[in-house]
Structures are given as structure tokens and as C-alpha cells.
């Protein structure tokens, strides 16, 4: 089935540095990738939608200059948290529509736990 | 705007028993999809079951089944013969136009 590989699974960084999270679709082409943020014991909150070859669409309240999204190819989307601060510590998950909805539905990456110290 | 409501923050069930998780949603759309996702402690989101709104027949996947009431905008998940591995957060989700809306989740604990 469709697989989205997300790396790293965990990252600890110092305040003020940038962190890049990658999501790759392994056996299908993902023209769209959704990026979510999840706080402990809460639901997934959509941050932005990336589309291959065009600018990402950000949800209201999400700073596009802080959360840089690049969808460089049909199999790779990246989220860069720039000048990270402790309040950016969270769990980040990507998701992509699979190849043929009837067969795969939507596939999620395994998530990245970001801790900013 | 679409909203998804899960009114049961936490639930528990004895192993081998049956449990039903509730979900309601609000939309003015006629064509959409509904999902239940499971998120175990590993945090990996796993698709449990899905339902197309145009289908009247309730979806079933092994021990998991749904009760889809379109007019009432209700989409409950029934887990039969509960197993310890079913312990997880369960999210109800609504999708149309390629965008998901998630409920707040129900934490299910299966008791040995």
C-alpha cells in the first residue's frame, strides 16, 4: 500500500535554530501533502497544504515565514521550522492522498516529535 | 465550515466486549467521506474504516463497523470483540474537496 516516510522521528534543537522535516511518498506520487501539528492529547490541526510546483497554502494563524514548506518534487515535501522557540515544540505529521482513493485513502507519515530547548 | 464532534473524551471496555464510539458532524455538503483513524501510543495514524456518503450501506472491516446516519449526520464506530491492541486514541474525520477535518478524539482503553 501507499507509504509516506517521515524523518526525523524525533529531533531536539536549540532555541533560535532551524529544523527541517521531510516527508517522502515511497511508492506513489504525492502532488499534495498536508502538514499537521498535534499537541499532547489533542487533535490534529492542519497547518498548511503543499502542492508540487506551487506555493503552499497556509491555514489562518500559521506564520508562513516561520513554517517554510517546500514541495520540490512529486515525492518530497519538507517543512522547515525557522528560528525555533520552545512554543514550537510539538508533534508534526504529514499526510498525502494515496494513489487511487478507493484503494488507499489518505496515508500519514509516522510523525516528528520536535523539542526546542 | 465543517465541524466534527466527538463527545466522549475517554472510554474503556473489557477485553472481548463491544464498544461504540460516537461522532457527529456538521456540513452543508452532500458528497463527502467519513473516516475513523486510530492513533496508538506510537502516534502513527492508522486508517480503521471509511464510509462514502453516497453509500447507504454501513462499512465493515473485520471487527470494526460503522453506523452511518446521513440525515442525522452521525457516524459511530463499533468495535466488537475488543482486543488489548485496540487501546488507542480514535479520531473521527470528515473529508471533502481534498481536505480533512478531525474530531477531538476519544481515548479508548481495553481492560484485560
Short mmCIF file of C-alpha atoms in Angstrom, two decimals:
data_model
loop_
_atom_site.label_atom_id
_atom_site.label_comp_id
_atom_site.label_asym_id
_atom_site.label_seq_id
_atom_site.Cartn_x
_atom_site.Cartn_y
_atom_site.Cartn_z
CA UNK A 1 0.00 0.00 0.00
CA UNK A 2 0.86 3.68 -0.09
CA UNK A 3 3.58 4.68 2.36
CA UNK A 4 4.68 8.11 3.48
CA UNK A 5 8.10 8.12 5.08
CA UNK A 6 8.67 10.95 7.55
CA UNK A 7 12.04 11.89 9.02
CA UNK A 8 13.31 12.51 11.57
CA UNK A 9 11.04 10.83 14.07
CA UNK A 10 12.48 12.84 16.92
CA UNK A 11 14.57 15.97 17.00
CA UNK A 12 15.84 18.20 19.76
CA UNK A 13 17.18 21.58 18.78
CA UNK A 14 18.33 24.73 20.46
CA UNK A 15 16.16 27.80 20.50
CA UNK A 16 16.86 30.00 17.51
CA UNK A 17 17.95 27.24 15.17
CA UNK A 18 16.04 25.79 12.22
CA UNK A 19 14.80 22.27 11.79
CA UNK A 20 13.78 20.51 8.60
CA UNK A 21 11.24 17.70 8.49
CA UNK A 22 10.94 15.59 5.36
CA UNK A 23 8.05 13.57 4.06
CA UNK A 24 8.51 11.25 1.10
CA UNK A 25 5.91 9.25 -0.73
CA UNK A 26 7.64 5.94 -1.34
CA UNK A 27 5.55 4.17 -3.94
CA UNK A 28 3.29 6.81 -5.34
CA UNK A 29 3.33 10.41 -6.45
CA UNK A 30 2.02 12.93 -3.97
CA UNK A 31 1.05 16.11 -5.74
CA UNK A 32 -0.43 17.31 -2.45
CA UNK A 33 0.87 16.99 1.09
CA UNK A 34 -0.90 18.12 4.23
CA UNK A 35 1.06 19.22 7.29
CA UNK A 36 -0.48 18.90 10.73
CA UNK A 37 0.52 19.84 14.22
CA UNK A 38 -0.65 17.90 17.24
CA UNK A 39 -0.32 18.96 20.86
CA UNK A 40 -0.43 16.28 23.59
CA UNK A 41 -3.82 14.63 23.91
CA UNK A 42 -5.29 16.93 21.28
CA UNK A 43 -6.46 16.51 17.74
CA UNK A 44 -4.57 17.18 14.55
CA UNK A 45 -4.60 20.78 13.45
CA UNK A 46 -3.99 21.45 9.78
CA UNK A 47 -1.15 23.92 9.34
CA UNK A 48 -0.73 24.04 5.59
CA UNK A 49 -1.20 22.27 2.31
CA UNK A 50 1.70 21.93 -0.06
CA UNK A 51 1.30 21.39 -3.77
CA UNK A 52 4.07 20.31 -6.07
CA UNK A 53 5.20 23.18 -8.23
CA UNK A 54 3.26 25.91 -6.46
CA UNK A 55 3.21 27.84 -3.21
CA UNK A 56 1.85 26.23 -0.11
CA UNK A 57 -1.48 27.28 1.31
CA UNK A 58 -1.38 28.14 4.99
CA UNK A 59 -4.22 27.97 7.46
CA UNK A 60 -5.25 31.08 9.30
CA UNK A 61 -2.91 31.89 12.15
CA UNK A 62 0.03 29.89 10.81
CA UNK A 63 3.09 32.01 10.10
CA UNK A 64 4.31 31.14 6.64
CA UNK A 65 7.69 32.76 7.26
CA UNK A 66 8.22 30.60 10.30
CA UNK A 67 6.96 27.33 8.85
CA UNK A 68 8.51 27.11 5.42
CA UNK A 69 7.07 24.44 3.18
CA UNK A 70 8.65 23.25 0.00
CA UNK A 71 7.21 20.65 -2.34
CA UNK A 72 10.16 20.21 -4.63
CA UNK A 73 9.09 17.04 -6.38
CA UNK A 74 6.19 14.65 -6.69
CA UNK A 75 7.65 12.52 -3.92
CA UNK A 76 9.12 15.01 -1.46
CA UNK A 77 7.65 17.73 0.73
CA UNK A 78 9.58 19.47 3.51
CA UNK A 79 8.60 21.58 6.47
CA UNK A 80 11.26 23.83 7.95
CA UNK A 81 10.67 25.39 11.33
CA UNK A 82 12.79 28.52 11.28
CA UNK A 83 14.17 30.20 14.38
CA UNK A 84 12.51 27.61 16.54
CA UNK A 85 11.32 28.51 20.02
CA UNK A 86 10.12 26.31 22.89
CA UNK A 87 6.50 27.02 22.00
CA UNK A 88 7.11 25.33 18.64
CA UNK A 89 7.70 22.06 20.46
CA UNK A 90 5.03 19.71 19.21
CA UNK A 91 4.29 16.64 17.14
CA UNK A 92 4.22 17.28 13.40
CA UNK A 93 2.56 14.88 10.95
CA UNK A 94 2.32 14.88 7.18
CA UNK A 95 -0.34 13.21 5.12
CA UNK A 96 -0.88 12.59 1.44
CA UNK A 97 -3.70 11.29 -0.69
CA UNK A 98 -2.83 7.81 -1.84
CA UNK A 99 -2.85 6.55 -5.35
CA UNK A 100 -6.46 5.94 -6.13
CA UNK A 101 -8.60 6.93 -3.21
CA UNK A 102 -10.71 3.83 -3.38
CA UNK A 103 -7.65 1.73 -2.78
CA UNK A 104 -5.58 3.70 -0.36
CA UNK A 105 -7.38 6.60 1.21
CA UNK A 106 -5.07 9.06 2.86
CA UNK A 107 -1.72 7.99 4.25
CA UNK A 108 0.01 9.57 7.20
CA UNK A 109 3.68 9.78 8.00
CA UNK A 110 4.84 8.43 11.33
CA UNK A 111 5.26 11.91 12.76
CA UNK A 112 8.11 14.02 14.11
CA UNK A 113 8.39 14.96 17.74
CA UNK A 114 10.13 18.32 17.91
CA UNK A 115 11.54 19.56 21.19
CA UNK A 116 13.05 23.02 21.32
CA UNK A 117 15.25 23.68 24.32
CA UNK B 1 -17.49 25.28 7.72
CA UNK B 2 -17.29 21.62 8.52
CA UNK B 3 -17.09 20.54 12.16
CA UNK B 4 -16.62 17.12 13.69
CA UNK B 5 -17.64 16.41 17.26
CA UNK B 6 -16.61 13.50 19.43
CA UNK B 7 -18.41 13.84 22.73
CA UNK B 8 -16.61 11.04 24.55
CA UNK B 9 -13.07 12.11 25.55
CA UNK B 10 -12.35 8.79 27.26
CA UNK B 11 -13.87 5.35 27.19
CA UNK B 12 -12.96 1.92 28.47
CA UNK B 13 -14.12 -1.57 27.61
CA UNK B 14 -13.42 -5.04 28.88
CA UNK B 15 -11.44 -7.28 26.61
CA UNK B 16 -13.69 -9.27 24.24
CA UNK B 17 -16.61 -6.90 24.81
CA UNK B 18 -18.14 -4.45 22.35
CA UNK B 19 -17.80 -0.69 22.47
CA UNK B 20 -19.27 2.13 20.39
CA UNK B 21 -17.58 5.46 19.82
CA UNK B 22 -19.75 8.40 18.83
CA UNK B 23 -19.15 11.03 16.18
CA UNK B 24 -21.34 13.73 14.75
CA UNK B 25 -20.52 16.25 12.08
CA UNK B 26 -21.96 19.31 10.52
CA UNK B 27 -21.86 20.09 6.84
CA UNK B 28 -23.96 21.52 4.07
CA UNK B 29 -22.26 19.32 1.51
CA UNK B 30 -23.93 16.26 0.05
CA UNK B 31 -20.88 14.38 -1.17
CA UNK B 32 -18.12 13.65 1.30
CA UNK B 33 -16.20 10.89 3.03
CA UNK B 34 -16.01 9.89 6.66
CA UNK B 35 -13.20 8.07 8.40
CA UNK B 36 -12.15 6.63 11.68
CA UNK B 37 -8.45 6.74 12.40
CA UNK B 38 -6.62 5.04 15.23
CA UNK B 39 -3.57 6.58 16.86
CA UNK B 40 -1.79 4.16 19.22
CA UNK B 41 0.97 5.28 21.58
CA UNK B 42 3.41 5.17 18.67
CA UNK B 43 1.47 8.19 17.31
CA UNK B 44 1.19 6.60 13.85
CA UNK B 45 -2.20 7.38 12.34
CA UNK B 46 -3.83 4.21 11.08
CA UNK B 47 -6.96 4.10 8.94
CA UNK B 48 -9.57 1.92 10.61
CA UNK B 49 -12.56 2.32 8.35
CA UNK B 50 -14.09 4.73 5.86
CA UNK B 51 -17.52 5.48 4.51
CA UNK B 52 -18.58 7.23 1.35
CA UNK B 53 -21.57 9.47 1.99
CA UNK B 54 -23.34 8.33 -1.16
CA UNK B 55 -23.37 4.74 0.05
CA UNK B 56 -26.26 3.78 2.27
CA UNK B 57 -24.71 0.51 3.35
CA UNK B 58 -22.64 0.76 6.52
CA UNK B 59 -18.96 -0.02 6.09
CA UNK B 60 -17.47 -3.03 7.84
CA UNK B 61 -13.86 -4.08 8.34
CA UNK B 62 -13.49 -7.28 10.33
CA UNK B 63 -14.27 -6.35 13.96
CA UNK B 64 -14.94 -2.71 13.09
CA UNK B 65 -18.21 -1.42 11.74
CA UNK B 66 -19.92 1.92 11.49
CA UNK B 67 -23.45 3.16 11.91
CA UNK B 68 -23.79 5.93 9.34
CA UNK B 69 -26.89 8.05 9.67
CA UNK B 70 -26.62 10.70 6.97
CA UNK B 71 -29.76 12.61 7.86
CA UNK B 72 -28.71 12.78 11.48
CA UNK B 73 -25.09 13.48 10.50
CA UNK B 74 -23.91 10.73 12.77
CA UNK B 75 -21.05 8.30 12.21
CA UNK B 76 -20.39 5.96 15.12
CA UNK B 77 -17.75 3.23 15.28
CA UNK B 78 -18.46 -0.14 16.81
CA UNK B 79 -15.58 -2.34 17.88
CA UNK B 80 -16.53 -5.93 18.52
CA UNK B 81 -14.50 -8.48 20.47
CA UNK B 82 -12.22 -5.73 21.78
CA UNK B 83 -8.55 -6.60 21.97
CA UNK B 84 -5.75 -5.09 24.04
CA UNK B 85 -4.20 -3.77 20.83
CA UNK B 86 -7.26 -1.64 20.26
CA UNK B 87 -6.13 0.66 23.06
CA UNK B 88 -5.51 3.99 21.31
CA UNK B 89 -6.86 7.40 20.50
CA UNK B 90 -9.60 7.25 17.89
CA UNK B 91 -10.28 10.19 15.64
CA UNK B 92 -13.36 10.67 13.53
CA UNK B 93 -12.68 12.65 10.36
CA UNK B 94 -14.69 14.29 7.62
CA UNK B 95 -13.29 14.90 4.17
CA UNK B 96 -14.37 16.73 1.07
CA UNK B 97 -12.57 18.72 -1.55
CA UNK B 98 -9.35 17.02 -0.52
CA UNK B 99 -9.38 18.49 2.99
CA UNK B 100 -9.74 16.70 6.30
CA UNK B 101 -11.49 17.87 9.44
CA UNK B 102 -10.74 15.89 12.57
CA UNK B 103 -12.70 15.46 15.75
CA UNK B 104 -11.04 15.94 19.12
CA UNK B 105 -10.57 12.24 19.65
CA UNK B 106 -11.70 9.52 22.03
CA UNK B 107 -9.14 7.75 24.17
CA UNK B 108 -10.11 4.09 24.33
CA UNK B 109 -8.63 1.73 26.89
CA UNK B 110 -9.21 -2.00 26.64
CA UNK B 111 -9.07 -3.59 30.07
CA UNK B 112 -7.70 -7.12 30.38
#
